[in-house]
Amino acid sequence: MGIVKISEDMHEVLRLTSHALSRSINAQAEHWMRIGMLAELHPDLDHSELSRLLIRAEQAGGLDLQALAGAKGLAQAHDEEAASHG
């Protein structure tokens, strides 16, 4: 787990929104980060489609953020390249 520094203004918006939506501040921030990441990866989808994607992912066992962001693919490619040189 890491620490993300945000402005006081954003923290206040998170606090208000998390209270209104019955989420913790951390849960609200993580939700917004997921939506933002998915929006960047899938610019053709609107918010309701991104929400459905999150729901389907949860039904399938949860969103694999590393796979979604390509982190596993990048790590595997790095390992394979290192093995071929080594």
mmCIF file of C-alpha atoms in Angstrom:
data_model
loop_
_atom_site.group_PDB
_atom_site.id
_atom_site.type_symbol
_atom_site.label_atom_id
_atom_site.label_comp_id
_atom_site.label_asym_id
_atom_site.label_seq_id
_atom_site.Cartn_x
_atom_site.Cartn_y
_atom_site.Cartn_z
ATOM 1 C CA MET A 1 0.000 0.000 0.000
ATOM 2 C CA GLY A 2 1.278 3.436 -0.851
ATOM 3 C CA ILE A 3 0.545 6.998 0.054
ATOM 4 C CA VAL A 4 -0.786 9.448 -2.511
ATOM 5 C CA LYS A 5 -0.490 13.139 -1.723
ATOM 6 C CA ILE A 6 -3.383 15.276 -2.910
ATOM 7 C CA SER A 7 -4.322 18.903 -2.461
ATOM 8 C CA GLU A 8 -6.453 20.047 0.451
ATOM 9 C CA ASP A 9 -9.167 21.087 -2.021
ATOM 10 C CA MET A 10 -9.315 17.602 -3.565
ATOM 11 C CA HIS A 11 -9.335 16.025 -0.108
ATOM 12 C CA GLU A 12 -12.341 18.155 0.851
ATOM 13 C CA VAL A 13 -14.170 17.133 -2.339
ATOM 14 C CA LEU A 14 -13.325 13.492 -1.582
ATOM 15 C CA ARG A 15 -14.565 13.872 1.992
ATOM 16 C CA LEU A 16 -17.887 15.377 0.910
ATOM 17 C CA THR A 17 -18.415 12.900 -1.922
ATOM 18 C CA SER A 18 -17.446 9.870 0.137
ATOM 19 C CA HIS A 19 -19.911 10.886 2.838
ATOM 20 C CA ALA A 20 -22.702 11.440 0.305
ATOM 21 C CA LEU A 21 -22.070 8.052 -1.326
ATOM 22 C CA SER A 22 -21.486 6.139 1.938
ATOM 23 C CA ARG A 23 -17.894 5.284 1.074
ATOM 24 C CA SER A 24 -14.675 5.833 2.946
ATOM 25 C CA ILE A 25 -12.436 8.589 1.632
ATOM 26 C CA ASN A 26 -9.962 5.963 0.424
ATOM 27 C CA ALA A 27 -12.705 3.928 -1.285
ATOM 28 C CA GLN A 28 -13.974 7.036 -3.076
ATOM 29 C CA ALA A 29 -10.481 7.994 -4.227
ATOM 30 C CA GLU A 30 -9.836 4.440 -5.448
ATOM 31 C CA HIS A 31 -13.161 4.417 -7.302
ATOM 32 C CA TRP A 32 -12.302 7.659 -9.078
ATOM 33 C CA MET A 33 -8.844 6.306 -9.950
ATOM 34 C CA ARG A 34 -10.350 3.128 -11.419
ATOM 35 C CA ILE A 35 -12.868 5.115 -13.468
ATOM 36 C CA GLY A 36 -10.137 7.483 -14.654
ATOM 37 C CA MET A 37 -7.785 4.643 -15.597
ATOM 38 C CA LEU A 38 -10.547 2.826 -17.454
ATOM 39 C CA ALA A 39 -11.557 6.057 -19.215
ATOM 40 C CA GLU A 40 -7.997 6.525 -20.453
ATOM 41 C CA LEU A 41 -7.729 2.882 -21.565
ATOM 42 C CA HIS A 42 -11.207 2.901 -23.157
ATOM 43 C CA PRO A 43 -11.895 6.457 -24.380
ATOM 44 C CA ASP A 44 -14.776 5.162 -26.486
ATOM 45 C CA LEU A 45 -16.806 4.134 -23.388
ATOM 46 C CA ASP A 46 -19.014 6.505 -21.410
ATOM 47 C CA HIS A 47 -19.387 6.485 -17.628
ATOM 48 C CA SER A 48 -22.308 4.033 -17.564
ATOM 49 C CA GLU A 49 -20.381 1.612 -19.803
ATOM 50 C CA LEU A 50 -17.312 1.904 -17.571
ATOM 51 C CA SER A 51 -19.515 1.204 -14.546
ATOM 52 C CA ARG A 52 -20.922 -1.894 -16.244
ATOM 53 C CA LEU A 53 -17.370 -2.999 -17.022
ATOM 54 C CA LEU A 54 -16.507 -2.681 -13.311
ATOM 55 C CA ILE A 55 -19.605 -4.640 -12.314
ATOM 56 C CA ARG A 56 -18.843 -7.446 -14.792
ATOM 57 C CA ALA A 57 -15.241 -7.549 -13.564
ATOM 58 C CA GLU A 58 -16.443 -7.842 -9.963
ATOM 59 C CA GLN A 59 -18.778 -10.687 -10.923
ATOM 60 C CA ALA A 60 -15.821 -12.447 -12.538
ATOM 61 C CA GLY A 61 -13.726 -12.202 -9.381
ATOM 62 C CA GLY A 62 -12.563 -8.604 -9.342
ATOM 63 C CA LEU A 63 -10.753 -6.144 -11.559
ATOM 64 C CA ASP A 64 -7.168 -7.215 -12.250
ATOM 65 C CA LEU A 65 -5.585 -3.769 -12.335
ATOM 66 C CA GLN A 66 -2.106 -5.005 -13.251
ATOM 67 C CA ALA A 67 -3.376 -7.029 -16.200
ATOM 68 C CA LEU A 68 -5.665 -4.205 -17.259
ATOM 69 C CA ALA A 69 -2.861 -1.675 -17.225
ATOM 70 C CA GLY A 70 -0.562 -4.083 -19.039
ATOM 71 C CA ALA A 71 1.790 -4.422 -16.084
ATOM 72 C CA LYS A 72 1.831 -8.222 -16.284
ATOM 73 C CA GLY A 73 2.434 -8.126 -20.010
ATOM 74 C CA LEU A 74 5.290 -5.677 -19.576
ATOM 75 C CA ALA A 75 6.827 -7.727 -16.757
ATOM 76 C CA GLN A 76 6.528 -10.943 -18.777
ATOM 77 C CA ALA A 77 8.090 -9.318 -21.859
ATOM 78 C CA HIS A 78 10.940 -7.999 -19.682
ATOM 79 C CA ASP A 79 11.518 -11.467 -18.166
ATOM 80 C CA GLU A 80 11.477 -13.129 -21.591
ATOM 81 C CA GLU A 81 13.933 -10.593 -23.004
ATOM 82 C CA ALA A 82 16.237 -11.011 -20.009
ATOM 83 C CA ALA A 83 16.108 -14.811 -20.416
ATOM 84 C CA SER A 84 16.968 -14.587 -24.125
ATOM 85 C CA HIS A 85 20.066 -12.503 -23.335
ATOM 86 C CA GLY A 86 21.133 -14.486 -20.436
#
